[in-house]
Coordinates of C-alpha atoms and ligand atoms in Angstrom, one line a residue:
M1 CA -23.8 14.1 29.4
K2 CA -23.7 12.0 26.1
T3 CA -26.7 13.8 24.6
Y4 CA -25.1 17.5 25.5
L5 CA -21.9 16.4 23.7
E6 CA -23.9 15.2 20.7
K7 CA -24.4 19.2 20.2
S8 CA -20.8 19.6 20.7
P9 CA -19.3 20.8 17.1
R10 CA -17.6 18.2 15.3
E11 CA -14.2 18.7 15.6
I12 CA -14.8 18.3 19.5
K13 CA -16.8 14.9 19.5
R14 CA -13.7 13.7 17.2
L15 CA -11.2 14.6 19.6
I16 CA -13.3 13.3 22.9
S17 CA -13.4 9.5 20.7
S18 CA -10.0 10.1 21.0
V19 CA -9.5 10.3 24.3
K20 CA -11.6 7.3 24.9
E21 CA -10.1 5.6 22.8
V22 CA -6.6 6.3 23.9
S23 CA -7.7 5.8 27.3
R24 CA -9.1 2.0 27.0
E25 CA -6.0 1.1 24.7
T26 CA -4.0 2.3 28.0
K27 CA -6.4 1.6 30.7
M28 CA -6.0 5.1 32.4
P29 CA -9.5 6.3 33.3
A30 CA -9.7 9.9 31.8
Y31 CA -12.2 12.9 32.5
L32 CA -13.3 15.9 31.6
V33 CA -12.7 18.6 34.3
G34 CA -12.8 22.1 34.3
G35 CA -14.9 24.4 32.8
F36 CA -15.8 22.5 29.7
P37 CA -18.4 20.3 31.7
R38 CA -19.7 23.6 32.8
D39 CA -20.3 25.7 29.6
L40 CA -21.1 21.9 28.3
I41 CA -24.4 22.1 31.0
L42 CA -24.8 26.1 30.2
G43 CA -25.0 25.7 26.2
V44 CA -21.7 27.9 26.2
R45 CA -19.6 26.8 22.9
D46 CA -15.9 26.4 24.9
W47 CA -12.9 25.4 23.0
D48 CA -10.5 24.9 25.9
L49 CA -10.4 21.3 26.8
D50 CA -8.8 19.9 30.2
I51 CA -8.8 16.3 30.4
T52 CA -7.1 14.7 33.7
V53 CA -6.5 10.9 34.1
E54 CA -5.8 8.7 36.5
G55 CA -2.4 7.7 36.1
D56 CA 0.1 9.5 33.6
G57 CA -1.0 12.2 32.2
I58 CA 2.0 13.3 30.3
G59 CA 2.4 9.8 28.9
F60 CA -1.4 9.4 27.7
A61 CA -1.1 13.4 26.5
E62 CA 1.7 12.0 24.1
K63 CA -0.4 8.8 22.9
L64 CA -2.7 11.2 21.7
A65 CA -0.5 13.5 19.9
K66 CA 0.4 10.8 18.2
K67 CA -2.9 9.4 17.3
L68 CA -3.9 13.2 16.3
D69 CA -1.0 13.9 14.4
S70 CA -0.9 17.2 16.6
R71 CA 2.0 19.7 18.4
L72 CA 2.3 18.5 21.6
V73 CA 4.0 21.3 24.9
R74 CA 5.0 19.5 27.8
H75 CA 4.8 21.3 30.9
E76 CA 7.4 18.8 33.1
R77 CA 7.5 20.4 36.3
F78 CA 4.1 20.3 36.6
G79 CA 3.5 16.9 35.0
T80 CA 0.5 18.4 32.5
A81 CA 0.8 19.0 28.1
T82 CA -1.2 20.7 26.3
L83 CA -1.9 19.2 22.5
I84 CA -2.8 22.1 20.0
L85 CA -5.0 21.3 17.4
G86 CA -5.6 23.9 15.2
D87 CA -6.1 27.8 14.8
R88 CA -9.1 27.8 17.8
L89 CA -8.7 23.8 20.0
K90 CA -6.6 23.2 23.0
L91 CA -6.8 20.5 24.7
D92 CA -4.1 20.1 28.4
V93 CA -3.8 16.8 30.1
A94 CA -3.0 16.5 33.6
T95 CA -2.7 13.5 36.3
T96 CA -5.5 13.4 39.0
R97 CA -3.5 15.2 42.2
K98 CA -3.9 17.0 45.3
E99 CA -2.6 20.1 46.5
R100 CA -1.1 21.7 49.6
Y101 CA -0.4 25.4 50.0
P102 CA 1.9 25.9 52.2
A103 CA 1.2 29.4 52.9
C104 CA -1.6 31.2 52.6
A105 CA -1.6 33.3 48.8
C106 CA 0.9 30.9 48.3
L107 CA 1.4 28.7 44.6
P108 CA 0.4 25.2 46.3
L109 CA 3.0 21.6 46.7
V110 CA 1.1 19.5 43.6
S111 CA 1.1 15.5 44.2
S112 CA -0.6 12.8 42.6
G113 CA -3.8 11.8 44.2
S114 CA -7.6 11.0 43.2
L115 CA -10.3 12.3 41.6
A116 CA -12.5 12.9 44.1
E117 CA -9.2 15.2 45.4
D118 CA -8.7 16.5 42.2
L119 CA -12.3 18.1 42.0
F120 CA -11.9 18.5 45.7
R121 CA -8.9 21.1 45.4
R122 CA -10.7 23.6 42.9
D123 CA -12.1 26.6 43.1
F124 CA -15.7 26.6 42.9
T125 CA -18.8 24.3 43.0
I126 CA -19.5 24.8 39.2
N127 CA -16.3 23.9 38.2
A128 CA -15.5 20.9 40.3
M129 CA -17.3 18.2 38.2
A130 CA -16.4 15.8 35.9
I131 CA -17.7 13.9 32.8
A132 CA -16.1 10.1 32.6
L133 CA -15.1 9.5 29.1
S134 CA -14.3 5.6 29.9
G135 CA -15.5 2.3 31.9
K136 CA -17.9 1.6 33.1
K137 CA -19.3 4.6 34.0
G138 CA -18.6 6.0 30.4
W139 CA -20.4 9.3 29.8
E140 CA -21.6 9.5 33.1
L141 CA -21.7 13.3 35.4
I142 CA -19.4 13.4 38.5
D143 CA -20.5 15.7 40.7
K144 CA -19.7 15.5 44.4
Y145 CA -20.2 19.5 44.8
R146 CA -24.0 19.8 43.8
G147 CA -22.3 22.0 41.3
K148 CA -24.6 21.2 38.4
E149 CA -27.6 22.2 41.1
D150 CA -25.5 25.6 41.7
L151 CA -25.7 26.1 38.2
A152 CA -29.4 25.7 37.6
S153 CA -30.0 28.1 40.1
G154 CA -27.2 31.1 39.3
K155 CA -24.6 30.3 42.3
I156 CA -21.1 30.5 43.0
R157 CA -20.3 28.4 46.1
V158 CA -16.6 27.9 47.2
L159 CA -16.1 24.1 48.2
H160 CA -14.4 24.3 51.8
R161 CA -13.8 27.9 54.2
S162 CA -10.3 28.2 53.1
S163 CA -10.6 28.3 49.5
F164 CA -10.2 31.8 49.4
K165 CA -7.0 32.1 51.9
D166 CA -5.5 28.7 49.8
D167 CA -5.8 30.9 47.0
P168 CA -6.9 34.9 47.0
T169 CA -7.6 35.0 42.7
R170 CA -10.2 33.4 43.2
I171 CA -11.9 36.2 44.2
L172 CA -11.1 37.9 41.1
R173 CA -12.1 34.5 39.2
G174 CA -15.5 34.7 41.8
I175 CA -16.4 37.8 40.3
R176 CA -15.5 37.4 36.6
F177 CA -17.8 34.4 36.9
M178 CA -20.9 36.4 38.4
Q179 CA -21.0 39.1 36.1
R180 CA -20.0 36.3 32.8
Y181 CA -23.1 34.6 33.4
N182 CA -25.2 37.0 35.4
F183 CA -24.7 34.7 38.6
K184 CA -24.8 35.6 42.4
I185 CA -22.6 34.1 45.2
E186 CA -23.9 32.3 47.3
K187 CA -24.1 33.9 51.0
E188 CA -21.6 32.1 52.8
T189 CA -18.8 32.4 49.6
L190 CA -19.6 35.7 49.5
D191 CA -18.8 36.6 54.1
L192 CA -15.7 34.3 53.4
L193 CA -14.7 36.7 50.0
K194 CA -15.0 39.7 52.0
E195 CA -13.5 38.4 54.9
A196 CA -10.7 37.5 52.8
V197 CA -10.7 41.5 51.0
A198 CA -10.6 42.7 54.5
S199 CA -7.3 40.7 55.8
G200 CA -5.9 42.6 52.9
L201 CA -4.8 38.9 51.2
L202 CA -5.0 40.0 47.3
H203 CA -1.9 42.3 48.4
R204 CA -0.1 39.2 49.1
V205 CA -0.4 37.3 45.2
H206 CA 2.5 38.2 43.5
P207 CA 1.7 40.8 41.4
H208 CA 2.2 38.5 37.9
R209 CA -0.7 36.6 39.1
I210 CA -3.2 39.2 39.3
R211 CA -2.1 41.0 36.2
D212 CA -3.3 37.6 34.4
E213 CA -6.6 38.0 36.6
L214 CA -7.3 41.5 35.4
V215 CA -6.4 40.7 31.9
L216 CA -9.2 37.7 31.5
M217 CA -11.6 40.0 33.3
L218 CA -11.4 43.0 30.5
K219 CA -11.1 40.5 28.2
E220 CA -14.4 39.3 28.9
K221 CA -17.9 40.4 26.9
D222 CA -18.5 43.3 28.9
P223 CA -15.0 44.2 31.2
S224 CA -16.9 47.8 32.3
A225 CA -19.4 45.7 34.1
Q226 CA -16.6 43.1 35.5
V227 CA -14.2 46.1 36.7
K228 CA -17.7 47.2 38.8
R229 CA -18.1 44.4 40.4
L230 CA -14.5 44.4 41.3
H231 CA -14.3 47.7 42.7
D232 CA -17.8 46.9 44.5
L233 CA -16.9 44.2 46.3
A234 CA -13.2 44.5 46.0
G235 CA -11.5 47.7 45.9
L236 CA -8.2 47.9 43.5
S237 CA -5.9 49.0 46.0
F238 CA -4.0 45.6 45.6
V239 CA -2.9 46.8 42.4
S240 CA -2.5 50.2 43.9
S241 CA -3.7 52.7 46.0
K242 CA -4.1 55.5 43.3
L243 CA -6.2 53.4 41.2
K244 CA -9.9 54.7 42.2
P245 CA -12.0 54.2 39.4
G246 CA -15.0 56.5 39.6
R247 CA -18.0 58.4 37.1
Q248 CA -15.7 59.2 34.7
T249 CA -13.6 56.5 34.2
F250 CA -17.5 54.7 33.8
G251 CA -18.2 56.9 31.2
L252 CA -15.0 56.3 29.8
F253 CA -15.4 52.6 29.5
K254 CA -19.1 53.1 27.9
S255 CA -17.4 54.8 25.3
V256 CA -14.6 52.7 24.7
N257 CA -17.0 49.5 24.6
K258 CA -19.1 51.6 21.7
Q259 CA -16.2 52.4 19.6
V260 CA -14.5 48.9 20.0
S261 CA -17.5 47.5 18.8
W262 CA -18.0 49.9 16.0
F263 CA -14.5 48.4 14.9
M264 CA -14.9 44.8 15.2
E265 CA -18.3 44.9 13.7
K266 CA -17.0 47.4 11.0
L267 CA -13.5 46.1 10.0
P268 CA -13.1 43.0 11.5
C269 CA -10.2 42.7 8.7
Y270 CA -7.7 43.5 11.2
G271 CA -6.2 40.8 13.2
D272 CA -4.0 41.6 15.7
F273 CA -5.9 43.9 18.2
E274 CA -6.5 43.6 22.1
P275 CA -9.1 45.7 23.0
W276 CA -7.7 45.2 27.0
I277 CA -5.4 47.1 26.5
I278 CA -7.6 50.5 26.0
Y279 CA -9.9 49.3 28.4
F280 CA -6.5 49.1 30.9
A281 CA -5.9 53.0 30.0
A282 CA -8.7 54.3 30.7
L283 CA -8.9 52.6 34.1
L284 CA -5.1 54.7 34.2
R285 CA -6.4 57.4 32.6
P286 CA -6.9 59.3 35.6
L287 CA -3.2 58.6 37.4
S288 CA 0.3 60.5 36.5
R289 CA 1.9 59.3 33.8
E290 CA 4.6 58.3 36.6
E291 CA 1.6 56.9 38.5
A292 CA 0.4 54.7 35.7
K293 CA 4.5 53.9 34.6
E294 CA 4.4 52.3 38.1
I295 CA 1.6 50.3 37.7
I296 CA 2.6 48.9 34.4
R297 CA 5.9 48.5 36.2
K298 CA 4.0 46.2 39.0
L299 CA 2.2 43.9 36.7
G300 CA 5.5 43.0 34.1
F301 CA 3.4 43.9 31.4
T302 CA 5.4 42.6 28.2
A303 CA 7.0 45.6 26.4
T304 CA 4.7 45.8 23.6
A305 CA 2.0 46.0 26.3
A306 CA 3.5 48.6 28.1
K307 CA 4.2 50.4 25.1
K308 CA 0.7 50.1 23.8
I309 CA -1.0 51.7 26.8
L310 CA 1.7 54.4 27.4
G311 CA 1.1 55.2 24.2
C312 CA -2.7 55.9 24.8
R313 CA -1.3 58.3 27.3
R314 CA 0.6 60.6 24.8
I315 CA -1.8 61.8 22.2
G316 CA -1.1 65.6 22.4
S317 CA -4.0 68.1 21.7
K318 CA -1.9 69.3 18.7
L319 CA -2.9 65.8 17.0
V320 CA -6.9 65.3 17.9
K321 CA -7.0 69.4 16.9
S322 CA -5.4 68.6 13.7
L323 CA -7.9 66.0 13.1
K324 CA -10.9 68.0 14.4
R325 CA -9.2 70.8 11.4
R326 CA -12.6 70.8 8.3
G327 CA -10.4 70.7 5.4
I328 CA -7.4 69.0 6.5
K329 CA -5.5 66.8 3.5
P330 CA -6.2 62.4 3.9
A331 CA -2.7 62.7 3.9
R332 CA -2.3 64.4 6.8
V333 CA -4.5 62.3 8.7
F334 CA -2.8 59.3 7.4
S335 CA 0.8 60.6 8.7
L336 CA -0.4 61.3 11.9
L337 CA -2.3 58.3 12.7
K338 CA 0.2 56.3 11.0
P339 CA 2.3 55.9 14.4
L340 CA -0.3 55.1 16.3
S341 CA -0.9 51.7 17.8
L342 CA -4.4 50.2 16.4
E343 CA -5.3 50.5 20.2
E344 CA -4.3 54.1 20.3
I345 CA -6.6 54.9 17.5
I346 CA -9.5 53.3 19.1
F347 CA -9.2 54.8 22.4
L348 CA -8.3 58.7 20.5
R349 CA -12.0 57.8 19.5
S350 CA -13.6 57.2 22.6
L351 CA -12.5 59.8 24.1
W352 CA -14.0 62.7 21.5
S353 CA -17.0 63.1 20.4
D354 CA -16.8 65.7 17.7
S355 CA -18.2 64.0 14.0
L356 CA -15.3 65.4 11.6
F357 CA -12.8 64.0 14.0
R358 CA -14.3 60.4 14.7
R359 CA -14.7 60.3 10.7
N360 CA -11.1 61.0 10.1
I361 CA -10.4 58.0 12.1
S362 CA -12.6 55.8 9.9
D363 CA -11.3 57.4 6.7
F364 CA -8.2 56.4 8.0
L365 CA -8.6 52.9 9.1
G366 CA -11.7 52.2 6.0
V367 CA -9.6 53.8 3.3
Y368 CA -6.0 55.5 3.6
N369 CA -4.3 52.8 5.5
R370 CA -5.5 49.8 3.3
L371 CA -5.1 51.6 -0.3
R372 CA -1.7 49.3 -1.6
L373 CA 0.1 50.9 -4.1
S374 CA 1.1 49.8 -7.7
I375 CA 4.7 49.3 -6.9
T376 CA 6.4 47.4 -4.4
G377 CA 10.4 47.1 -2.6
D378 CA 10.7 45.0 -5.6
D379 CA 10.6 48.4 -8.0
L380 CA 13.1 49.6 -5.3
C381 CA 15.2 47.4 -5.6
R382 CA 15.0 47.5 -9.5
M383 CA 16.1 51.0 -9.0
G384 CA 18.9 50.2 -6.9
V385 CA 17.4 51.0 -3.3
M386 CA 19.1 47.9 -1.1
P387 CA 16.2 46.6 1.1
G388 CA 16.4 48.4 4.8
P389 CA 14.4 51.4 6.5
G390 CA 14.8 53.7 3.2
F391 CA 12.4 51.3 2.0
R392 CA 9.0 52.0 4.4
K393 CA 10.2 56.0 4.2
I394 CA 9.6 56.4 -0.2
L395 CA 6.9 54.0 0.0
N396 CA 5.3 55.9 2.4
R397 CA 5.8 59.2 0.4
V398 CA 4.4 58.1 -2.4
L399 CA 1.9 56.6 -0.6
V400 CA 1.0 59.7 0.7
A401 CA 1.3 61.6 -2.6
R402 CA -1.2 59.2 -3.8
L403 CA -3.7 60.2 -0.9
D404 CA -3.3 63.9 -1.9
G405 CA -4.4 62.8 -5.8
K406 CA -0.5 63.7 -6.7
A407 CA 0.2 59.6 -8.2
G408 CA -2.3 58.1 -10.3
G409 CA -1.1 55.2 -11.6
R410 CA 1.6 52.8 -11.5
R411 CA 3.6 55.3 -14.0
Q412 CA 3.5 57.7 -11.9
E413 CA 4.4 56.2 -8.9
L414 CA 7.4 54.8 -10.2
A415 CA 8.4 58.5 -11.4
L416 CA 7.7 59.7 -8.0
A417 CA 9.6 57.1 -6.0
G418 CA 12.4 58.1 -8.5
K419 CA 12.1 61.8 -7.8
I420 CA 12.5 60.7 -4.3
I421 CA 15.3 58.5 -4.6
R422 CA 17.3 61.0 -6.8
Q423 CA 16.8 63.7 -3.6
L424 CA 17.5 60.7 -1.1
Q425 CA 21.1 60.0 -2.7
Q426 CA 21.9 63.6 -3.4
R427 CA 20.8 63.9 0.9
S428 CA 22.9 60.4 1.4
G429 CA 26.2 62.3 0.0
A430 CA 26.0 64.3 2.6
R431 CA 25.4 61.4 5.1
C432 CA 21.9 60.6 5.1
P433 CA 22.3 57.3 7.9
D434 CA 18.8 55.1 7.3
M435 CA 19.2 55.5 3.5
S436 CA 20.8 53.1 1.2
V437 CA 20.9 53.6 -2.0
S438 CA 22.9 51.8 -4.3
R439 CA 25.5 53.6 -6.4
Q440 CA 26.8 50.7 -8.3
R441 CA 24.4 50.9 -10.7
Ligands
CTP1 N1 -8.9 26.4 39.1 C1 -9.1 26.3 40.2 N2 -8.7 27.7 40.9 C2 -7.8 28.3 40.2 C3 -7.6 28.6 38.7 C4 -8.0 27.4 38.3 O1 -9.5 26.2 40.9 N3 -7.3 29.6 40.8 C5 -9.8 24.8 38.2 C6 -11.3 25.5 37.8 O2 -11.9 23.7 38.1 C7 -11.4 25.4 36.6 C8 -9.8 24.8 36.4 O3 -8.7 25.2 37.3 O4 -12.4 25.3 36.0 C9 -9.8 25.5 35.0 O5 -8.6 26.8 35.1 P1 -9.6 27.6 33.8 O6 -8.8 27.1 32.6 O7 -8.0 28.8 34.1 O8 -10.8 28.0 33.9 P2 -11.7 27.7 33.8 O9 -13.0 27.3 34.4 O10 -12.1 27.1 32.2 O11 -12.4 29.0 32.8 P3 -12.7 30.2 31.1 O12 -13.7 29.4 30.9 O13 -12.7 31.6 32.2 O14 -11.4 29.5 30.6

């Protein structure tokens, strides 16, 4: 294992040696568990580390956070803690534990247990390995369920026959790993999975847990293949009986995939872009607005995600027709697309392949939307405008004029802003509600 770990990035090696130090100081044996040993053996880079400790997990995490001078989030109820290290590295610390499922598809009752019990409570053999970080066993791979062998032969295998009954979300996890690594689900596991699906176990899971698993699937490299596998093996009636993706949906997924790759490659400067939203909107596209809303409500998406998913549905034919029109002015393209989210825009570009239409969208994303005016809010303040929603209105109008070639440099922008302010002042005499222009100058 040491040779595998030596190939890891420097930040990870540093982190692991700090874990070893804390383990030595506190005399609490510590192990790397879960997805990290799996991905290490597969040679996949993984920035999420799970540590399990024989002893007090939270106490261990506190000492480690102090040593690393990092932020610590405690989850007292679960006896776990998370260390946030920079923007990509995350480390979860837990106490070795065992789980008991009081009823099928319920959350487990957790109590502390041995390392063997901690490994046995896990979903698949490939996720039930541990790397010892301390004591005589330092760097040894603990692999009681032949996970390494299953990794080598590309198999997803449960540890015991009630695994899917205990936690039916493992059906989705199994399909996700299968598709991600191009593995097969081992014969007996596949029988158990089909049995669990046939008994309707997924219908008993809380919709929010289903949502989290679906989103993880849609965040994988090939969401289309993920959904197709899920549909083939489990259907989607546990989300809604209305959800029956067919050739059209998978065709749209393909187009979304191309447009998402285009966007990420050509315009990596845009942050805060969530492609899974576009795939989810594509999945809901054959449904009526009411049916889509019902699914979104049931799954309990955040207001922002719900707004974006539904936003993808309100793209009207008028907007599409305008964007396909020859000779449409940049300013018009800007004002049509500016109110949409990035996800809505990329969804739109996936729906129609008309070349002029796609060029207008790429011009918006690549040029118009990145154009910066020479004037700022400070200039507007100096001109007597009070900060508020009116700011954006004025600046957008100047920007639109500039896109149409009507305001070239700073002087012209200032002159135009002045003109717009005067117009708004006149109107605000007649009570223009969101325009606050100071008159005391
Ligand atoms: N686990 C489980 N059953 C679940 C969820 C998680 O047994 N329903 C266990 C697995 O051992 C898993 C570990 O908890 O490896 C960590 O879970 P998570 O971080 O969700 O998954 P990873 O295996 O790290 O997968 P990914 O690479 O997608 O993050």
